[in-house]
Short mmCIF file of C-alpha atoms in Angstrom, two decimals:
data_model
loop_
_atom_site.label_atom_id
_atom_site.label_comp_id
_atom_site.label_asym_id
_atom_site.label_seq_id
_atom_site.Cartn_x
_atom_site.Cartn_y
_atom_site.Cartn_z
CA MET K 1 30.17 -40.98 107.76
CA THR K 2 27.99 -37.87 108.12
CA LYS K 3 29.27 -34.81 106.31
CA VAL K 4 29.60 -31.78 108.57
CA GLU K 5 28.59 -28.45 107.06
CA PRO K 6 31.39 -25.84 107.10
CA GLU K 7 29.07 -23.33 108.80
CA LEU K 8 28.74 -25.65 111.79
CA GLU K 9 32.53 -25.96 112.16
CA THR K 10 33.30 -22.22 112.05
CA ARG K 11 33.77 -20.70 115.49
CA ALA K 12 31.43 -17.74 116.01
CA THR K 13 32.28 -14.49 117.81
CA TYR K 14 30.35 -12.30 120.23
CA GLY K 15 30.54 -9.47 117.70
CA GLN K 16 28.75 -11.55 115.10
CA LEU K 17 26.22 -12.61 117.69
CA LEU K 18 25.35 -9.10 118.84
CA ARG K 19 25.14 -7.80 115.26
CA THR K 20 22.38 -10.31 114.48
CA ARG K 21 19.09 -8.48 114.40
CA GLY K 22 16.82 -9.20 117.34
CA VAL K 23 19.35 -11.09 119.45
CA SER K 24 20.16 -8.21 121.81
CA SER K 25 16.43 -7.77 122.44
CA LEU K 26 16.10 -11.44 123.35
CA PHE K 27 19.05 -11.15 125.72
CA GLY K 28 17.44 -8.14 127.41
CA LEU K 29 14.13 -9.97 127.70
CA ALA K 30 15.81 -13.04 129.23
CA LEU K 31 17.72 -10.95 131.78
CA ALA K 32 14.60 -9.07 132.85
CA ASN K 33 12.60 -12.29 133.09
CA VAL K 34 15.09 -14.16 135.30
CA LEU K 35 15.89 -11.19 137.54
CA GLY K 36 12.30 -9.99 137.88
CA THR K 37 10.97 -13.47 138.59
CA SER K 38 13.71 -14.12 141.16
CA LEU K 39 12.91 -10.89 143.01
CA GLN K 40 9.19 -11.63 142.93
CA ILE K 41 9.51 -15.19 144.26
CA PHE K 42 11.98 -14.10 146.93
CA ALA K 43 9.70 -11.28 148.07
CA LEU K 44 6.64 -13.53 148.04
CA SER K 45 8.35 -16.13 150.25
CA VAL K 46 9.36 -13.45 152.77
CA LEU K 47 5.93 -11.80 152.74
CA VAL K 48 4.07 -15.07 153.24
CA TYR K 49 6.37 -16.11 156.07
CA ARG K 50 5.87 -12.76 157.83
CA GLN K 51 2.09 -13.06 157.51
CA THR K 52 1.80 -16.71 158.53
CA GLY K 53 4.96 -17.55 160.49
CA SER K 54 4.83 -20.91 158.70
CA ALA K 55 7.81 -22.47 156.93
CA LEU K 56 5.36 -24.66 155.00
CA TRP K 57 3.48 -21.65 153.64
CA SER K 58 6.76 -19.95 152.77
CA SER K 59 8.02 -23.03 150.93
CA GLY K 60 4.71 -23.24 149.10
CA ALA K 61 5.10 -19.63 148.01
CA PHE K 62 8.55 -20.40 146.61
CA ALA K 63 7.32 -23.51 144.79
CA ALA K 64 4.33 -21.63 143.33
CA GLY K 65 6.58 -19.95 140.78
CA PHE K 66 7.94 -23.25 139.48
CA LEU K 67 5.83 -26.37 140.03
CA PRO K 68 2.76 -25.13 138.09
CA GLN K 69 5.02 -24.83 135.05
CA LEU K 70 4.78 -28.60 134.81
CA LEU K 71 1.09 -28.26 133.93
CA GLY K 72 1.75 -25.64 131.27
CA GLY K 73 4.61 -27.67 129.88
CA ALA K 74 2.42 -30.75 129.60
CA LEU K 75 -0.62 -29.05 128.04
CA LEU K 76 0.22 -25.73 126.37
CA THR K 77 3.70 -25.54 124.82
CA SER K 78 2.59 -26.74 121.37
CA LEU K 79 1.11 -23.24 121.04
CA ALA K 80 4.69 -22.00 120.67
CA ASP K 81 4.79 -23.51 117.17
CA ARG K 82 1.57 -21.84 116.03
CA TRP K 83 1.42 -18.18 117.00
CA PRO K 84 3.74 -15.32 115.93
CA ALA K 85 6.72 -14.99 118.25
CA ARG K 86 6.77 -11.27 119.08
CA PRO K 87 3.15 -11.00 120.31
CA MET K 88 3.64 -14.13 122.42
CA LEU K 89 6.79 -12.75 124.04
CA VAL K 90 5.19 -9.35 124.65
CA LEU K 91 2.16 -11.03 126.20
CA GLY K 92 4.34 -13.15 128.47
CA ALA K 93 6.31 -10.13 129.71
CA ALA K 94 3.10 -8.13 130.22
CA ILE K 95 1.53 -10.91 132.30
CA ARG K 96 4.64 -11.17 134.50
CA ALA K 97 4.81 -7.39 135.00
CA ALA K 98 1.09 -7.15 135.79
CA SER K 99 1.21 -9.94 138.36
CA ALA K 100 4.12 -8.29 140.20
CA LEU K 101 2.32 -4.94 140.13
CA VAL K 102 -0.87 -6.47 141.56
CA LEU K 103 1.13 -7.95 144.44
CA ALA K 104 2.81 -4.58 145.02
CA VAL K 105 -0.39 -2.53 145.33
CA SER K 106 -3.04 -4.92 146.67
CA SER K 107 -1.45 -6.74 149.65
CA PRO K 108 -3.48 -9.92 149.03
CA SER K 109 -3.82 -12.75 151.50
CA PRO K 110 -1.13 -15.47 151.35
CA ALA K 111 -3.48 -17.88 149.60
CA LEU K 112 -4.48 -15.35 146.92
CA ALA K 113 -0.88 -14.24 146.37
CA ILE K 114 0.29 -17.82 145.91
CA ALA K 115 -2.65 -18.56 143.59
CA LEU K 116 -1.81 -15.54 141.41
CA VAL K 117 1.85 -16.51 141.07
CA ALA K 118 0.90 -20.13 140.35
CA LEU K 119 -1.55 -19.06 137.62
CA VAL K 120 1.14 -16.99 135.89
CA ALA K 121 3.58 -19.89 136.20
CA VAL K 122 1.21 -22.18 134.26
CA TRP K 123 1.54 -19.91 131.21
CA GLN K 124 5.29 -19.28 131.55
CA PRO K 125 6.47 -22.37 129.59
CA VAL K 126 4.78 -21.06 126.44
CA PRO K 127 6.77 -17.80 126.01
CA SER K 128 9.88 -19.66 127.16
CA ALA K 129 9.41 -22.21 124.38
CA VAL K 130 8.67 -19.42 121.87
CA GLN K 131 11.91 -17.67 122.81
CA SER K 132 14.00 -20.83 122.49
CA ALA K 133 12.47 -21.72 119.12
CA LEU K 134 12.94 -18.17 117.83
CA VAL K 135 16.65 -18.30 118.68
CA THR K 136 17.04 -21.28 116.33
CA ARG K 137 15.67 -19.14 113.50
CA LEU K 138 17.68 -16.02 114.24
CA LEU K 139 20.94 -17.92 114.75
CA THR K 140 22.46 -20.79 112.78
CA GLY K 141 25.57 -22.95 113.06
CA ASP K 142 28.01 -22.06 115.82
CA LEU K 143 26.24 -18.73 116.34
CA TYR K 144 23.35 -20.70 117.78
CA VAL K 145 25.55 -22.58 120.24
CA LEU K 146 27.29 -19.35 121.28
CA GLY K 147 23.89 -17.72 121.72
CA ARG K 148 22.73 -20.55 123.98
CA SER K 149 25.86 -20.13 126.09
CA VAL K 150 25.09 -16.42 126.47
CA PHE K 151 21.55 -17.21 127.62
CA ASN K 152 23.07 -19.53 130.21
CA LEU K 153 25.46 -16.75 131.27
CA ILE K 154 22.54 -14.35 131.61
CA SER K 155 20.68 -16.83 133.79
CA SER K 156 23.73 -17.42 136.01
CA GLY K 157 24.48 -13.69 136.24
CA ALA K 158 20.91 -12.86 137.16
CA GLN K 159 21.00 -15.52 139.90
CA LEU K 160 24.20 -14.03 141.29
CA LEU K 161 22.69 -10.55 141.16
CA GLY K 162 19.58 -11.83 142.89
CA LEU K 163 21.69 -13.40 145.67
CA ALA K 164 23.65 -10.19 146.06
CA LEU K 165 20.76 -7.70 145.94
CA GLY K 166 17.57 -9.59 146.77
CA GLY K 167 17.99 -9.68 150.52
CA THR K 168 19.21 -6.09 150.63
CA VAL K 169 16.30 -4.77 148.57
CA ILE K 170 13.77 -6.53 150.77
CA ALA K 171 15.51 -5.38 153.96
CA VAL K 172 15.53 -1.74 152.82
CA LEU K 173 12.23 -1.50 150.92
CA GLY K 174 10.15 -4.36 152.29
CA PRO K 175 8.42 -7.13 150.31
CA SER K 176 5.63 -4.98 148.84
CA ALA K 177 8.01 -2.41 147.38
CA THR K 178 10.21 -5.24 146.09
CA PHE K 179 7.23 -6.45 144.08
CA GLY K 180 7.17 -2.99 142.52
CA VAL K 181 10.85 -3.30 141.61
CA ALA K 182 10.15 -6.71 140.07
CA ALA K 183 7.28 -5.20 138.05
CA ALA K 184 9.57 -2.42 136.78
CA VAL K 185 12.19 -4.99 135.74
CA GLN K 186 9.57 -7.04 133.89
CA PHE K 187 8.34 -3.87 132.17
CA VAL K 188 11.86 -3.33 130.84
CA GLY K 189 11.63 -6.87 129.45
CA LEU K 190 8.33 -5.97 127.80
CA LEU K 191 10.02 -3.02 126.05
CA ALA K 192 12.78 -5.36 124.87
CA ALA K 193 10.17 -7.79 123.51
CA LEU K 194 8.57 -4.99 121.50
CA THR K 195 11.83 -4.50 119.58
CA ILE K 196 12.07 -8.14 118.44
CA PRO K 197 11.70 -8.35 114.63
CA ALA K 198 8.15 -8.97 113.42
CA GLY K 199 7.19 -11.71 111.03
CA ARG K 200 8.97 -14.48 112.90
CA SER K 201 6.74 -17.38 113.81
CA ALA K 202 7.75 -20.47 115.69
CA GLY K 203 6.32 -22.91 113.13
CA THR K 204 3.22 -23.90 111.17
CA PRO K 205 1.87 -27.34 112.16
CA GLU K 206 -1.19 -28.47 110.21
CA GLY K 207 -4.72 -28.52 111.62
CA ARG K 208 -6.36 -26.71 114.50
CA TRP K 209 -4.77 -26.64 117.94
CA ARG K 210 -6.38 -28.93 120.48
CA LEU K 211 -5.73 -29.34 124.20
CA GLY K 212 -4.19 -32.80 123.84
CA GLU K 213 -1.78 -31.74 121.10
CA THR K 214 1.06 -30.90 123.49
CA TRP K 215 0.79 -34.20 125.36
CA ARG K 216 0.70 -36.27 122.15
CA GLY K 217 3.59 -34.28 120.70
CA ASN K 218 5.70 -34.81 123.81
CA VAL K 219 5.06 -38.56 123.69
CA ALA K 220 6.09 -38.64 120.02
CA LEU K 221 9.30 -36.76 120.77
CA LEU K 222 10.21 -39.10 123.62
CA ARG K 223 9.71 -42.10 121.36
CA ASP K 224 12.49 -40.75 119.16
CA ARG K 225 15.69 -42.44 120.36
CA ALA K 226 18.00 -39.52 119.53
CA VAL K 227 15.75 -36.90 121.16
CA ARG K 228 15.17 -39.07 124.22
CA HIS K 229 18.91 -39.72 124.63
CA ILE K 230 19.81 -36.03 124.48
CA LEU K 231 17.02 -34.95 126.83
CA LEU K 232 17.92 -37.59 129.41
CA SER K 233 21.58 -36.55 129.21
CA TRP K 234 20.48 -33.01 130.07
CA TRP K 235 17.78 -33.80 132.62
CA LEU K 236 19.47 -36.37 134.86
CA PRO K 237 22.68 -34.45 135.75
CA THR K 238 20.66 -31.28 136.29
CA THR K 239 18.35 -33.13 138.68
CA LEU K 240 21.31 -34.54 140.61
CA LEU K 241 23.19 -31.23 140.75
CA VAL K 242 20.09 -29.34 141.93
CA GLY K 243 19.71 -32.01 144.60
CA ALA K 244 23.27 -31.26 145.75
CA GLU K 245 22.58 -27.52 145.71
CA SER K 246 19.47 -27.98 147.83
CA LEU K 247 21.61 -29.59 150.56
CA VAL K 248 24.00 -26.64 151.01
CA VAL K 249 22.23 -25.27 154.07
CA ALA K 250 22.15 -28.70 155.74
CA TYR K 251 25.77 -29.36 154.71
CA VAL K 252 26.98 -26.15 156.38
CA ALA K 253 24.80 -26.75 159.46
CA GLU K 254 26.20 -30.25 159.94
CA ARG K 255 29.66 -28.71 160.14
CA GLY K 256 28.61 -25.95 162.54
CA GLY K 257 28.96 -23.21 159.94
CA SER K 258 27.22 -19.82 159.78
CA ALA K 259 25.29 -17.97 157.11
CA ALA K 260 28.46 -16.57 155.50
CA PRO K 261 29.81 -19.91 154.16
CA THR K 262 26.29 -20.84 153.12
CA GLY K 263 26.17 -17.79 150.84
CA LEU K 264 29.64 -18.62 149.50
CA LEU K 265 28.64 -22.17 148.61
CA LEU K 266 25.34 -21.11 147.04
CA ALA K 267 27.08 -18.45 144.94
CA ALA K 268 29.58 -21.06 143.71
CA PHE K 269 26.89 -22.74 141.60
CA PRO K 270 25.96 -19.84 139.29
CA ALA K 271 29.54 -18.53 139.29
CA GLY K 272 30.90 -21.88 138.13
CA ALA K 273 28.16 -22.22 135.53
CA ALA K 274 29.02 -18.79 134.13
CA VAL K 275 32.72 -19.64 133.81
CA GLY K 276 31.98 -22.99 132.18
CA ASP K 277 29.59 -21.57 129.62
CA LEU K 278 31.97 -18.74 128.81
CA PHE K 279 34.93 -21.06 128.26
CA VAL K 280 33.18 -23.86 126.37
CA GLY K 281 30.94 -21.56 124.36
CA ARG K 282 33.64 -19.11 123.27
CA CYS K 283 37.03 -20.80 123.58
CA LEU K 284 36.36 -24.26 122.15
CA SER K 285 35.77 -24.95 118.48
CA PRO K 286 32.58 -26.83 117.55
CA ALA K 287 34.51 -30.08 117.06
CA ARG K 288 36.36 -29.80 120.38
CA ARG K 289 33.11 -28.88 122.11
CA ARG K 290 31.54 -32.11 120.94
CA ARG K 291 34.59 -34.16 121.94
CA ALA K 292 34.58 -32.54 125.39
CA VAL K 293 31.06 -33.77 126.22
CA PRO K 294 31.99 -37.11 127.89
CA TRP K 295 34.96 -35.58 129.75
CA LEU K 296 32.89 -32.72 131.15
CA PHE K 297 30.10 -35.13 132.03
CA VAL K 298 32.55 -37.20 134.08
CA LEU K 299 34.11 -34.08 135.65
CA LEU K 300 30.67 -33.08 136.93
CA GLY K 301 30.38 -36.29 138.91
CA VAL K 302 34.00 -36.39 140.07
CA ALA K 303 33.80 -32.84 141.45
CA LEU K 304 31.08 -33.86 143.93
CA LEU K 305 32.87 -36.93 145.28
CA PRO K 306 35.06 -35.23 147.98
CA LEU K 307 32.14 -33.72 149.92
CA ALA K 308 31.59 -36.81 152.11
CA TRP K 309 35.01 -36.16 153.70
CA ASN K 310 34.10 -32.60 154.76
CA PRO K 311 36.82 -30.57 153.03
CA SER K 312 37.34 -26.93 153.98
CA MET K 313 34.68 -24.43 152.90
CA PRO K 314 36.84 -22.94 150.10
CA VAL K 315 37.51 -26.44 148.76
CA SER K 316 33.81 -27.29 149.02
CA ALA K 317 32.94 -24.11 147.12
CA ALA K 318 35.50 -25.03 144.45
CA CYS K 319 33.95 -28.49 144.12
CA PHE K 320 30.49 -27.00 143.59
CA ALA K 321 31.85 -24.43 141.14
CA VAL K 322 33.68 -27.07 139.08
CA ALA K 323 30.59 -29.30 138.99
CA SER K 324 28.46 -26.38 137.78
CA ALA K 325 31.09 -25.39 135.21
CA ALA K 326 31.07 -28.94 133.86
CA MET K 327 27.34 -28.58 133.08
CA SER K 328 28.55 -26.69 130.00
CA TYR K 329 28.86 -30.13 128.38
CA GLN K 330 25.27 -29.49 127.27
CA LEU K 331 26.53 -27.01 124.68
CA GLY K 332 28.15 -29.89 122.81
CA GLY K 333 24.76 -31.46 122.14
CA GLN K 334 22.84 -28.37 121.03
CA GLN K 335 23.27 -28.92 117.30
CA ALA K 336 22.46 -32.63 117.59
CA PHE K 337 19.23 -31.70 119.36
CA LEU K 338 18.24 -29.35 116.53
CA ASP K 339 19.09 -31.99 113.93
CA ALA K 340 16.88 -34.52 115.71
CA VAL K 341 13.79 -32.28 116.06
CA PRO K 342 11.50 -31.33 113.13
CA ASP K 343 11.57 -27.62 112.45
CA VAL K 344 7.82 -27.16 113.01
CA ARG K 345 8.08 -28.83 116.43
CA ARG K 346 11.01 -26.93 117.89
CA GLY K 347 8.85 -24.86 120.21
CA LEU K 348 7.25 -28.04 121.54
CA ALA K 349 10.67 -29.70 121.91
CA PHE K 350 12.12 -26.82 123.92
CA GLY K 351 8.96 -26.79 126.01
CA LEU K 352 9.48 -30.49 126.76
CA PHE K 353 13.10 -29.79 127.65
CA SER K 354 12.06 -27.05 130.11
CA THR K 355 9.30 -29.22 131.59
CA GLY K 356 11.81 -31.97 132.28
CA LEU K 357 14.16 -29.50 133.94
CA MET K 358 11.38 -28.18 136.17
CA THR K 359 10.40 -31.73 137.11
CA GLY K 360 13.99 -32.51 138.04
CA GLN K 361 14.27 -29.34 140.10
CA GLY K 362 11.23 -30.50 142.06
CA ILE K 363 12.21 -34.16 142.41
CA GLY K 364 15.95 -33.71 143.02
CA PRO K 365 15.71 -31.79 146.31
CA VAL K 366 13.00 -34.10 147.68
CA LEU K 367 15.00 -37.28 147.02
CA SER K 368 18.27 -35.70 148.17
CA GLY K 369 16.72 -34.35 151.35
CA THR K 370 15.19 -37.72 152.16
CA LEU K 371 18.54 -39.48 151.79
CA ALA K 372 20.40 -36.74 153.68
CA ASP K 373 18.13 -37.25 156.69
CA LEU K 374 19.39 -40.84 156.80
CA VAL K 375 23.11 -40.57 155.99
CA GLY K 376 23.98 -36.87 156.17
CA ALA K 377 24.31 -34.11 153.56
CA GLY K 378 27.98 -34.65 152.71
CA VAL K 379 27.59 -38.37 152.06
CA THR K 380 24.44 -37.71 150.01
CA ILE K 381 26.24 -35.17 147.80
CA THR K 382 28.99 -37.72 147.15
CA ALA K 383 26.33 -40.30 146.29
CA LEU K 384 24.81 -37.82 143.82
CA GLY K 385 28.22 -37.41 142.20
CA SER K 386 28.51 -41.20 141.91
CA ALA K 387 25.07 -41.29 140.26
CA VAL K 388 26.27 -38.73 137.71
CA LEU K 389 29.22 -41.00 136.87
CA VAL K 390 26.85 -43.93 136.35
CA ALA K 391 24.71 -41.79 134.05
CA ALA K 392 27.84 -40.69 132.18
CA THR K 393 28.69 -44.26 131.23
CA VAL K 394 25.34 -44.57 129.47
CA LEU K 395 24.50 -41.07 128.22
CA ALA K 396 27.71 -39.15 127.57
CA ARG K 397 28.26 -40.42 124.03
CA ARG K 398 26.70 -38.37 121.27
CA PRO K 399 23.70 -40.23 119.79
CA ARG K 400 23.28 -40.87 116.08
CA VAL K 401 20.64 -38.74 114.41
CA ASP K 402 20.84 -40.27 110.94
CA GLY K 403 18.56 -43.21 110.50
CA ARG K 404 16.58 -42.53 113.64
#
């Protein structure tokens, strides 16, 4: 039986977390990144649609901030284990701020605007991987798990803020000025990155960096049974839940609803995720958090099952919120993931994790939309919940790391 270190079984507090040097700066950087990027992508989609009148161009503008990250995740994230963390994070924030500023002052054509956003998105997985790897060095034991839950809360909160303010800002200021707001937000993130402690590097792999290093490293990680098991247990439910989220507009339209319930249902996803991360991250001990993994995994699937029977909008919103809250099961596997990954490859591992998430966010809506055209949105969402339950029977148990 594996001995559990006392540090890993001690429940951490927010006070301890915020007193750790550099953590508040990382939280500020993460908030600025999510909020600024959300505003920029939102504004770009609106601007491109106004210039072209094409839903296809507008959708392409939205995807430009995400899909190119697959290329960066496949080719570049091993750099996160080689270069010092603070310069990499400052560079990432500066690139994001500069791109938003260029869009604000230059009024480029739709094609050039999309190309600029896509180019920045290719690089984005690298600072993201650097940040995730740095957190593992600033925080240990349950402090690390609590820190990950706070990052999730920041992401959910920024999404809610974007839903609440994004449309209003664009309506009042217009898309070009909204790019300026996004640039200002990213500049705040740059200032936060400058206050991160120096001398922290993400790792020191041997030899010179080569273009194929990331691809070979990802293949090696996926050959590891424990790493592969954990990643699949995180990727598959996320893909299925994002597929359900992408059907909200169609689900409301099928029932003759208006824009108001659509906003309510969309807001239920980040709101539920915030509640789940807050409860599991802060209120459960490390041991109970691990034991809760299979139950939360199952709850995620069960929560989506009623949608085929068209419950009321408040009940539907509650179902989506509960499913999103259950995604907090991922916190129970954070320490196992660290135990399974070599220290000098943590940046690469987190880059692979993010690449898989981005792939799922691209594939999930396409597959869900295709099925919904055949059987309807409500039935498709229930089918997605059933798929989660199937995955839970295989993936919910914590894998063994010893003797990999």
